[in-house]
Amino acid sequence: MSDKQFKHKLYVKKNKEVSFTADTLAKIETVISHYPEGQQKSALIPVLQIAQEELGGSLNVDSMDYVAGLLHITPIEVYEVATFYSQFYLEPVGKYVIEVCQTGPCAICGGEDIMHYLEEKLHIKVGETTEDNLFSLKGVECLGACGSAPVMQVNTEFYEFLNIEKIDEIIATLRNTSELTKPESLSWKERLS
Amino acid sequence: MERKIILENNDIEGIRFLDVYRQNGGYQSVEKALKTMTPDEVVSEVKTSGLRGRGGAGFPTGLKWSFIDKKSNNPRYLVCNADESEPGTFKDRYLMERIPHRLLEGMICSSYALGANTAYIYVRGEYKYIVGILNEAIKECYKNGLLGKNILGSHYDLDIYVHCGAGAYICGEETALLESLEGKRGNPRLKPPFPAVKGLYDCPTVVNNVETLANIGWIVNHGGESFAKIGIGKSTGTKLISACGHINKPGVYEIELGFPVEEFLYSEAYCGGIKNGKELKAVIPGGSSVPILPKELILNTLKGEKRLLSYESLADGGFESGSMLGSGGFIVYDEDDCIVRNTYNFSRFYHHESCGQCSPCREGTSWMDSVLYRIENGNGRMKDIDLLVNIASHIEGNTICPLGDASAWPVAAAIRHFRNEFEFHVEHPDIVRNIKHGSILQYTNK
Ligand SMILES: Cc1cc2nc3c(=O)[nH]c(=O)nc-3n(C[C@H](O)[C@H](O)[C@H](O)COP(=O)(O)O)c2cc1C
Ligand code: SF4
Ligand code: FES
């Protein structure tokens, strides 16, 4: 069965060699040391996060098996966790993952329009990635920034009080620079102080 | 009267850093607790203070601490719940971003009181930058002898680690959080045994919210009795309220418990009134899981008393005409907001976030989601409204964790108070199908 027909989230093992640099392995060692002896499984989520970052933004079976080996646990224990948490991507994603908040407080402040506008602008639907592999668009639940709705997150950066101009600006900058831009500073935090 | 406990000195430049924080009285409580008090004395002060959990349930903190299994030979743990993912809630983020040391100070005193030598802060995956801020603050503490071995020469050892989640609302539930911290799926555990007996790695564990722990330093410094004098009745102390929705000044505000809702909504010092001069329609006062209240009932109780921001006053009238203080996520709806659409939105949320362990929650949230979708899109039937009430009543109380209840209450409350809007959707499918919900134009140039 080819990958395309096999519509399960977990793709078939490709038997590609996975390995981490010494630096990354050291980082993982530190994480494991945060938990008591014999409880190295606690490090699973942080280690998967590191793995995902190292491996271009998403996980596959090979990388999950590798992580299982690092933590001395069975592969199924890793799949279980990787399929549960929404921030682990089991299919390749673009360089920038745009996550638009869809939940109540954002929705009443224009969150739905933000999503539609991004779909039109990037010529993709929610859940898809642009052809140049630059952007993936996702709908997510409350990001804990409802006071500055509507909100979206690009990789780890929050962008708040969104409107059309701001989105145009953000997308343009992301297209032109290799670095993630810092969000502009006017947000509810600054306004309060 | 303005009363600041948690956000005290919040405006001081550089309060995020240890030296500035200490210059302004920070970490005095650690000196006091570790050098002059026994752990039991700290617990007793917290009991006297009447402090109640700020994560949503409002359980008395001192009482929870006293349940810790003292006979067990296993190590004990303190876990700080910084998963904050209840829609409408963003107070913990604000607190950790602005004054991370307030939380650490509280955690050191609390760990000492509980006899824990290891503590974890479980931060939701979306707050990755907060992990950086916390780690920075923790590093400063280690450098200055406030963490690690023999803290301030007291022979007490403590390590604090930050653990980052990966996106799952359910991991805010304390037992799901512990599962997640053990490197598993976030499936809540059956209680009892409670975490105080069998928590992290089957060891005695206390899970507390960020804001709860941030109060402990003040209580140690000033004594439980002084704390109990702040607030109203059994709602002692202050509360962070994160206000959002259609108000002029969304943000995080610290209020003394017992502050009138009306003043909070309309005063310039707080929400500053409804946006664009519109009328208030409804408020969800404690995060999306608590019942929504229409204007008349959020401003005044059914008995005609002024509604206050306190555990008791917001719950006055039970679920018939009251709600809950919950997490303090204050969501405001104006006259043009559609309650049906909003209820559908939250149902979708709970359907998405259900861990799927119990059938009533897994199936029930899915049904509520589909039925509400159909009503919202002009394909509903009149009997769907009662069907929703029926589904909600079958989820409530029949599940392992309170997420089931949390998904049922908002639906039941929306129908109780806004049945006419649901009926309107069923009766006027043509109108409903053609409504444009918000237009981006109103959000440009702001
Ligand atoms: C579905 C669900 C989600 C929850 N989310 C959170 C949360 O994000 N943050 C939090 O502090 N408590 C949350 N709680 C409450 C916790 O289970 C727990 O009661 C709380 O952390 C205890 O701390 P406290 O006594 O200091 O409030 C949640 C509960 C449920 C049922
Ligand atoms: S009530 Fe829902 S979220 Fe909670 S344990 Fe059951 S299925 Fe999971
Ligand atoms: S609802 Fe969008 S950030 Fe909370």
XYZ file of C-alpha atoms and ligand atoms in Angstrom:
682
model
C 0.000 0.000 0.000
C 1.422 3.351 -0.938
C 1.549 6.180 1.550
C -1.249 7.980 -0.251
C -3.775 5.186 0.095
C -2.856 4.413 3.651
C -4.749 7.228 5.264
C -3.716 6.498 8.824
C -1.869 9.257 10.616
C 1.115 7.036 11.179
C 2.915 6.483 7.956
C 4.785 3.373 7.082
C 8.317 3.053 8.358
C 10.788 4.266 5.795
C 13.855 2.830 7.492
C 15.715 6.055 7.057
C 18.632 6.524 9.397
C 17.835 9.039 12.157
C 20.490 10.434 14.406
C 21.029 13.502 16.516
C 24.103 15.645 16.879
C 26.152 15.413 20.057
C 24.739 18.783 21.128
C 21.188 17.589 20.842
C 21.976 14.385 22.672
C 23.493 16.418 25.484
C 20.372 18.551 25.618
C 18.293 15.400 25.882
C 20.527 14.082 28.666
C 19.856 17.272 30.649
C 16.122 16.930 30.175
C 16.187 13.326 31.366
C 18.101 14.379 34.477
C 15.100 16.477 35.575
C 13.194 13.342 36.487
C 13.892 10.699 39.127
C 15.850 7.572 38.255
C 13.870 5.101 36.256
C 11.305 7.750 35.255
C 13.043 8.783 32.052
C 9.746 8.304 30.225
C 8.700 11.629 31.743
C 11.096 13.226 29.302
C 9.126 11.897 26.342
C 7.192 15.050 25.481
C 10.200 17.377 25.782
C 12.352 14.970 23.790
C 9.741 14.660 21.045
C 9.644 18.446 20.920
C 13.386 18.558 20.460
C 13.175 15.815 17.830
C 10.463 17.620 15.932
C 12.495 20.795 15.903
C 15.621 18.985 14.731
C 13.839 17.061 12.025
C 12.263 19.874 10.076
C 9.067 20.458 11.994
C 7.337 17.101 11.949
C 7.733 13.549 13.202
C 7.666 10.257 11.356
C 7.816 6.641 12.410
C 11.578 6.444 12.061
C 12.159 9.416 14.324
C 9.665 8.147 16.881
C 11.354 4.751 16.973
C 14.666 6.479 17.467
C 13.265 8.450 20.416
C 11.894 5.214 21.893
C 15.415 3.830 21.785
C 16.846 6.911 23.476
C 14.402 6.636 26.377
C 14.426 2.832 26.602
C 10.697 2.562 26.047
C 8.675 0.714 23.417
C 7.796 2.438 20.143
C 4.065 2.144 20.827
C 4.494 4.292 23.952
C 5.892 7.012 21.733
C 3.174 6.719 19.051
C 0.516 6.890 21.754
C 1.803 10.212 22.947
C 2.676 11.669 19.556
C -0.874 11.071 18.307
C -2.497 12.549 21.416
C -1.000 16.013 21.565
C -1.977 18.549 18.945
C 1.457 20.124 18.681
C 3.079 17.014 17.281
C 2.740 16.959 13.525
C 2.798 13.542 11.930
C 2.722 14.896 8.428
C 5.255 17.297 6.959
C 4.515 20.959 7.593
C 5.771 24.210 6.103
C 8.549 26.286 7.550
C 6.015 28.502 9.256
C 3.020 26.901 10.894
C 0.299 29.507 11.214
C -2.149 28.588 13.936
C -5.245 30.734 14.083
C -7.308 30.676 17.247
C -10.858 29.535 16.533
C -12.362 29.525 20.002
C -15.242 31.663 21.322
C -13.597 34.879 22.503
C -11.474 35.115 19.345
C -14.372 34.035 17.127
C -16.602 36.902 18.297
C -13.774 39.333 17.659
C -13.134 38.304 14.068
C -11.123 35.098 14.360
C -13.203 33.396 11.689
C -12.586 36.206 9.239
C -8.872 36.009 9.908
C -8.950 32.365 8.951
C -10.924 32.989 5.753
C -8.645 35.807 4.790
C -5.538 33.666 5.277
C -7.085 30.858 3.231
C -7.682 33.260 0.378
C -4.349 34.916 0.672
C -2.284 31.732 0.800
C -4.549 29.828 -1.637
C -4.811 26.883 0.722
C -7.473 25.457 2.999
C -7.121 24.914 6.740
C -4.840 21.951 7.335
C -2.913 22.382 4.083
C 0.577 23.572 3.240
C 1.518 25.980 0.470
C 3.314 24.544 -2.544
C 6.561 26.309 -1.723
C 6.451 24.601 1.696
C 6.647 27.936 3.424
C 3.288 28.066 5.211
C 0.960 25.577 6.858
C -2.393 26.824 8.049
C -4.094 25.345 11.097
C -7.069 26.153 13.276
C -6.328 25.782 16.975
C -8.164 26.235 20.241
C -7.765 29.088 22.719
C -4.161 30.262 22.864
C -4.528 32.023 26.194
C -4.415 35.489 24.700
C -8.138 36.197 24.442
C -7.690 39.767 25.715
C -5.963 40.639 22.469
C -8.273 38.772 20.115
C -8.109 37.878 17.328
C -4.870 35.999 17.780
C -2.628 33.649 15.871
C 0.645 31.951 16.584
C 3.376 31.423 14.009
C 5.677 28.705 15.288
C 6.300 30.023 18.811
C 5.550 33.694 18.278
C 2.192 35.275 19.209
C 0.568 37.850 16.915
C -2.267 39.719 18.555
C -4.997 42.264 17.717
C -4.944 41.037 14.136
C -6.492 42.752 11.154
C -6.043 42.590 7.383
C -3.139 45.025 7.199
C -1.248 43.275 9.937
C -1.652 39.903 8.304
C -0.467 41.279 4.965
C 2.552 42.691 6.736
C 3.360 39.538 8.676
C 3.082 37.308 5.618
C 5.174 39.661 3.528
C 7.915 39.730 6.142
C 7.901 35.985 6.550
C 8.202 35.574 2.799
C 11.166 37.913 2.598
C 13.207 37.157 5.679
C 14.609 33.979 7.050
C 13.968 34.990 10.641
C 10.650 34.996 12.423
C 9.718 38.603 13.090
C 9.011 39.737 16.600
C 5.392 40.736 17.034
C 4.802 44.447 17.359
C 4.805 45.570 20.926
C 1.348 47.043 21.330
C -0.593 44.377 23.130
C -2.732 44.288 26.238
C 0.320 43.782 28.405
C 1.853 47.080 27.390
C -1.420 48.913 27.460
C -1.994 47.922 31.053
C 1.265 49.142 32.426
C -10.225 50.309 47.537
C -7.431 48.897 45.517
C -5.714 45.890 46.951
C -2.752 44.227 45.296
C -1.223 40.966 46.422
C -0.229 39.110 43.325
C 0.426 42.060 41.072
C 2.017 44.155 43.809
C 4.968 46.085 42.348
C 3.914 44.886 38.918
C 4.683 48.285 37.398
C 8.266 48.451 38.583
C 10.760 48.374 35.764
C 12.673 45.101 35.679
C 10.559 43.339 38.330
C 11.043 40.214 36.242
C 14.605 40.005 37.486
C 15.699 38.696 40.853
C 17.680 41.724 42.057
C 14.839 44.160 41.407
C 12.313 41.732 42.815
C 14.349 41.313 45.975
C 14.925 45.032 46.391
C 11.170 45.336 46.521
C 10.662 42.880 49.309
C 10.804 39.683 47.294
C 11.746 36.364 48.900
C 11.353 37.629 52.467
C 8.788 34.914 52.979
C 11.346 32.250 52.074
C 13.696 33.545 54.773
C 10.865 33.678 57.245
C 9.397 30.250 56.474
C 12.610 28.291 56.185
C 14.337 29.881 59.162
C 11.612 30.617 61.674
C 8.667 28.346 60.914
C 8.030 24.616 60.854
C 6.365 23.162 57.764
C 3.196 22.560 59.755
C 3.107 26.180 60.820
C 3.148 27.232 57.184
C 0.288 24.847 56.396
C -1.626 26.174 59.342
C -1.210 29.809 58.187
C -2.485 28.850 54.751
C -5.475 27.142 56.372
C -6.218 30.232 58.451
C -5.964 32.427 55.363
C -8.952 30.720 53.788
C -7.149 30.755 50.432
C -9.052 28.766 47.822
C -7.731 27.225 44.636
C -7.637 29.680 41.749
C -7.560 27.018 39.031
C -11.317 26.745 38.811
C -12.740 24.551 41.519
C -12.060 26.866 44.469
C -11.059 24.084 46.850
C -9.478 25.337 50.123
C -5.719 25.137 49.618
C -4.715 24.522 53.234
C -7.165 21.656 53.485
C -5.832 20.097 50.300
C -2.300 20.316 51.688
C -3.335 18.620 54.914
C -4.480 15.567 52.935
C -0.926 14.796 51.898
C -0.065 11.267 52.950
C 2.376 11.712 55.806
C 2.782 7.985 56.439
C 4.145 7.287 53.007
C 7.894 6.846 52.719
C 7.866 7.982 49.109
C 9.151 11.391 48.124
C 6.533 14.133 47.874
C 5.986 16.445 44.958
C 4.536 19.858 44.354
C 3.270 20.413 40.819
C 2.300 23.844 39.596
C -0.526 23.797 37.084
C 0.396 26.338 34.427
C -1.529 24.615 31.679
C -4.023 27.482 31.467
C -6.161 26.551 28.504
C -9.663 27.344 29.667
C -11.045 29.621 26.933
C -11.226 33.169 28.229
C -8.439 32.699 30.762
C -5.035 34.324 30.366
C -4.127 35.455 33.874
C -1.422 32.885 34.650
C 0.395 33.781 31.483
C 0.361 37.442 32.469
C 1.577 36.652 35.974
C 4.426 34.394 34.837
C 5.470 36.801 32.148
C 5.521 39.830 34.434
C 6.556 38.514 37.857
C 7.877 34.967 37.516
C 9.564 35.263 40.915
C 6.208 35.717 42.631
C 5.373 32.182 41.574
C 8.781 30.756 42.489
C 8.695 32.409 45.905
C 5.306 30.851 46.572
C 6.524 27.498 45.303
C 9.532 27.435 47.610
C 7.375 28.163 50.678
C 4.753 25.651 49.554
C 7.261 22.893 48.843
C 8.788 23.495 52.245
C 5.370 23.251 53.869
C 4.650 19.991 52.073
C 8.061 18.474 52.602
C 8.699 18.227 48.881
C 12.233 18.385 47.524
C 11.250 18.425 43.876
C 8.658 20.600 42.215
C 7.534 20.834 38.612
C 5.856 23.616 36.714
C 3.724 22.194 33.914
C 3.416 24.907 31.264
C 1.151 24.484 28.252
C 2.976 23.939 24.983
C 1.702 27.151 23.418
C 3.482 29.211 26.098
C 6.927 28.164 24.988
C 8.377 31.626 25.557
C 7.157 31.491 29.154
C 9.318 28.403 29.642
C 12.292 30.588 28.764
C 11.266 33.295 31.230
C 10.753 30.761 34.022
C 14.026 28.965 33.368
C 15.819 32.282 33.452
C 14.246 33.114 36.826
C 15.028 29.645 38.192
C 18.642 30.013 37.143
C 18.854 33.285 39.068
C 17.469 31.528 42.142
C 20.060 28.750 41.965
C 22.814 31.336 41.659
C 21.612 33.145 44.745
C 21.097 30.155 46.963
C 17.309 30.274 46.791
C 17.110 26.892 45.105
C 19.267 23.799 45.203
C 20.918 22.330 48.253
C 20.697 23.924 51.678
C 18.580 26.939 50.732
C 19.743 30.065 52.595
C 21.569 27.832 55.056
C 18.359 26.196 56.259
C 19.287 22.597 55.387
C 16.255 22.456 53.136
C 16.816 21.303 49.523
C 14.569 22.031 46.582
C 14.797 21.677 42.823
C 12.238 23.230 40.512
C 11.926 22.103 36.892
C 9.784 23.431 34.090
C 7.986 20.843 31.998
C 6.407 21.926 28.739
C 3.196 20.309 27.461
C 2.307 19.848 23.819
C -1.199 21.090 23.258
C -4.091 19.410 25.042
C -6.726 21.240 27.091
C -7.434 18.140 29.138
C -3.925 18.229 30.632
C -5.157 21.098 32.817
C -7.152 18.537 34.779
C -4.827 17.612 37.618
C -4.669 13.848 37.126
C -4.368 14.161 33.352
C -1.561 16.608 34.013
C 0.220 14.031 36.151
C -0.190 11.379 33.461
C 1.215 13.796 30.938
C 4.109 14.615 33.239
C 4.855 10.901 33.385
C 5.172 10.892 29.617
C 1.776 9.431 28.765
C -1.416 10.487 27.036
C -3.409 12.996 29.053
C -6.124 10.616 30.218
C -7.562 11.654 33.597
C -7.412 9.091 36.382
C -10.292 7.863 38.457
C -10.380 9.471 41.900
C -9.907 8.290 44.631
C -7.045 7.783 45.197
C -6.460 11.517 45.142
C -3.070 12.913 44.142
C -2.329 13.796 47.774
C -2.080 10.049 48.358
C -1.109 8.701 44.952
C -0.019 11.378 42.539
C 3.088 11.742 40.444
C 4.902 8.366 40.183
C 2.348 7.093 42.724
C 3.868 9.419 45.341
C 1.989 11.971 47.468
C 1.536 15.057 45.288
C -0.159 18.422 45.489
C -1.256 20.141 42.290
C -1.962 23.850 42.550
C -2.703 26.588 40.096
C -0.116 29.324 39.379
C -2.192 32.049 40.969
C -2.884 29.963 44.075
C 0.831 29.478 44.660
C 1.583 33.115 43.969
C -0.430 34.019 47.074
C 1.609 31.902 49.479
C 4.516 34.319 49.882
C 2.188 37.085 51.026
C 0.419 34.757 53.452
C 3.723 33.694 55.025
C 4.851 37.319 55.305
C 1.684 38.810 56.728
C 0.009 35.824 58.332
C -3.133 33.944 57.432
C -5.318 36.168 59.539
C -4.450 39.338 57.652
C -5.174 37.520 54.401
C -8.538 36.351 55.682
C -9.506 39.976 56.341
C -9.203 40.781 52.644
C -12.147 39.876 50.481
C -15.642 38.929 51.522
C -16.862 36.030 53.656
C -15.365 32.754 52.531
C -13.902 34.381 49.435
C -10.704 35.663 50.935
C -7.935 37.557 49.209
C -7.840 38.920 45.704
C -8.423 37.348 42.310
C -6.962 37.911 38.905
C -9.740 38.395 36.397
C -8.890 38.142 32.722
C -11.499 40.156 30.873
C -12.097 39.727 27.159
C -14.784 39.917 24.507
C -16.578 43.089 23.511
C -15.306 45.514 26.117
C -13.263 48.652 25.760
C -10.335 47.563 27.903
C -9.663 43.850 27.826
C -6.830 42.692 30.063
C -5.864 41.163 33.387
C -7.064 42.912 36.546
C -6.502 42.105 40.177
C -9.629 42.767 42.227
C -10.400 42.216 45.872
C -12.929 39.403 46.065
C -16.366 40.892 46.556
C -15.921 43.631 43.963
C -19.253 44.429 42.248
C -19.602 43.013 38.738
C -21.329 46.139 37.465
C -18.493 48.393 38.546
C -15.951 45.985 37.097
C -17.744 46.044 33.746
C -18.341 49.757 33.429
C -15.615 51.464 35.432
C -12.805 53.110 33.488
C -10.271 51.472 35.801
C -11.397 48.041 34.626
C -13.329 46.880 31.555
C -14.369 50.407 30.637
C -17.811 49.493 29.338
C -19.082 47.734 26.246
C -17.277 48.351 22.996
C -18.703 50.761 20.443
C -21.369 51.963 22.864
C -23.413 48.803 22.447
C -25.613 47.108 25.017
C -24.446 44.256 27.192
C -26.120 40.960 26.339
C -24.444 38.318 28.488
C -21.312 37.388 30.404
C -19.518 34.122 31.042
C -17.833 34.998 34.331
C -15.379 32.135 34.907
C -14.053 30.636 31.705
C -16.013 28.802 29.018
C -16.907 25.893 31.328
C -19.239 27.840 33.582
C -22.840 28.819 32.780
C -23.470 31.977 30.792
C -25.608 34.647 32.458
C -27.794 37.220 30.700
C -27.432 40.900 31.532
C -30.096 40.987 34.283
C -28.598 38.039 36.091
C -24.945 38.983 35.857
C -25.519 42.462 37.263
C -27.958 41.398 39.984
C -28.933 38.099 41.528
C -32.481 36.813 41.202
C -33.125 38.147 44.708
C -32.218 41.596 43.466
C -28.884 41.861 45.269
C -25.858 43.271 43.498
C -23.806 40.481 41.936
C -20.247 40.469 43.286
C -17.054 38.893 42.015
C -16.794 36.211 44.679
C -17.225 32.446 44.839
C -20.539 32.718 46.708
C -22.184 35.632 44.964
C -21.553 34.348 41.439
C -22.930 30.956 42.445
C -25.999 32.496 44.054
C -29.140 30.937 42.619
C -27.413 27.685 41.707
C -27.395 26.852 38.039
C -30.956 28.114 37.669
C -29.936 31.733 37.881
C -26.280 31.726 38.904
C -22.885 30.666 37.600
C -19.377 30.238 39.038
C -16.216 32.244 39.605
C -14.257 29.429 37.955
C -10.881 30.449 36.598
C -11.737 34.143 36.381
C -12.024 34.188 32.600
C -14.576 36.966 32.106
C -16.050 36.854 28.598
C -18.390 39.668 27.620
C -20.987 39.497 24.834
C -22.720 42.514 23.346
C -26.212 42.790 21.869
C -25.078 41.661 18.409
C -23.355 38.450 19.463
C -25.161 35.249 18.582
C -25.497 32.955 21.572
C -26.258 29.926 19.401
C -23.128 30.375 17.367
C -21.094 30.873 20.491
C -22.548 27.774 22.139
C -21.815 25.787 19.015
C -18.250 27.094 19.069
C -17.651 25.918 22.631
C -19.272 22.551 21.930
C -16.876 22.076 19.071
C -14.080 22.927 21.474
C -15.120 20.312 24.054
C -15.699 17.716 21.387
C -12.190 18.344 20.125
C -10.658 18.271 23.603
C -12.471 15.249 25.073
C -9.886 12.573 25.757
C -12.399 9.908 24.753
C -12.121 7.664 27.790
C -15.754 7.809 28.914
C -18.612 7.179 26.524
C -20.964 9.895 27.842
C -18.319 12.553 27.250
C -16.872 11.193 24.015
C -20.248 10.532 22.375
C -22.161 13.309 24.087
C -19.784 16.096 23.078
C -19.822 14.780 19.546
C -23.627 14.800 19.439
C -23.933 18.250 20.936
C -21.424 19.501 18.410
C -23.372 18.029 15.461
C -26.800 19.086 16.665
C -25.658 22.627 17.393
C -23.949 22.786 14.010
C -27.212 21.862 12.376
C -29.179 24.487 14.309
C -26.587 27.170 13.717
C -26.635 26.495 9.990
C -30.399 26.644 9.627
C -31.057 22.922 9.486
C -32.304 22.473 13.027
C -35.616 21.092 14.227
C -37.608 22.320 17.196
C -37.101 19.072 19.075
C -33.321 19.447 18.703
C -33.382 22.024 21.469
C -34.750 19.570 23.989
C -32.509 16.893 22.562
C -29.540 19.070 23.513
C -30.831 19.507 27.047
C -31.300 15.766 27.213
C -27.782 14.964 26.000
C -26.288 17.488 28.404
C -28.153 15.974 31.334
C -26.816 12.537 30.460
C -23.197 13.652 30.377
C -23.297 15.629 33.592
C -22.094 13.632 36.575
C -21.463 10.464 34.578
C -17.837 10.891 33.659
C -14.364 10.322 35.078
C -13.312 13.947 35.062
C -15.211 17.248 35.129
C -14.632 17.962 31.434
C -17.910 16.160 30.827
C -19.748 18.572 33.116
C -17.848 21.478 31.658
C -19.140 20.615 28.198
C -22.715 20.125 29.375
C -23.202 23.175 31.607
C -22.650 25.868 28.967
C -25.136 24.233 26.589
C -27.778 23.768 29.257
C -27.300 27.339 30.501
C -27.433 28.880 27.023
C -30.740 27.130 26.338
C -32.091 28.012 29.776
C -31.454 31.720 29.351
C -31.599 32.191 25.587
C -34.100 29.615 24.380
C -35.706 32.219 22.135
C -32.509 32.525 20.103
C -32.409 28.785 19.512
C -36.073 28.817 18.509
C -35.438 31.719 16.187
C -32.713 29.721 14.446
C -35.087 26.829 13.898
C -37.980 29.003 12.761
C -36.042 31.210 10.373
C -33.577 29.008 8.514
C -33.409 31.426 5.579
C -32.362 34.335 7.718
C -29.918 32.237 9.720
C -28.202 30.865 6.633
C -27.544 34.316 5.283
C -26.207 36.049 8.360
C -22.706 37.350 7.935
C -21.001 36.773 11.225
C -18.838 39.725 11.832
C -16.996 41.293 8.996
C -13.295 41.853 8.969
C -13.919 45.472 8.009
C -14.757 46.365 11.572
C -11.367 45.142 12.688
C -9.225 47.101 10.309
C -7.591 50.396 11.162
C -7.815 49.793 14.870
C -10.947 19.899 31.990
C -10.241 20.626 33.077
C -9.285 21.580 32.782
C -8.600 22.249 33.771
N -7.681 23.176 33.412
C -6.986 23.800 34.390
C -5.978 24.739 34.046
O -5.726 24.994 32.859
N -5.278 25.348 35.027
C -5.522 25.066 36.351
O -4.865 25.621 37.201
N -6.473 24.187 36.709
C -7.204 23.540 35.765
N -8.147 22.627 36.131
C -8.356 22.361 37.570
C -7.371 21.324 38.052
O -7.899 20.039 37.850
C -7.093 21.455 39.532
O -8.301 21.495 40.198
C -6.299 22.650 39.890
O -5.094 22.677 39.219
C -6.042 22.626 41.358
O -5.338 23.771 41.735
P -5.978 24.850 42.706
O -6.584 24.111 43.863
O -4.811 25.665 43.099
O -6.980 25.590 41.928
C -8.869 21.959 35.126
C -9.835 21.019 35.434
C -10.513 20.360 34.438
C -11.528 19.358 34.809
S -14.977 13.234 31.005
Fe -14.214 13.382 28.910
S -12.196 14.283 29.103
Fe -12.774 13.561 31.153
S -11.923 11.505 31.280
Fe -13.979 11.286 30.489
S -13.749 11.312 28.244
Fe -11.860 12.096 29.122
S -10.029 32.436 22.446
Fe -8.424 32.957 21.130
S -6.808 33.180 22.508
Fe -8.402 32.579 23.836
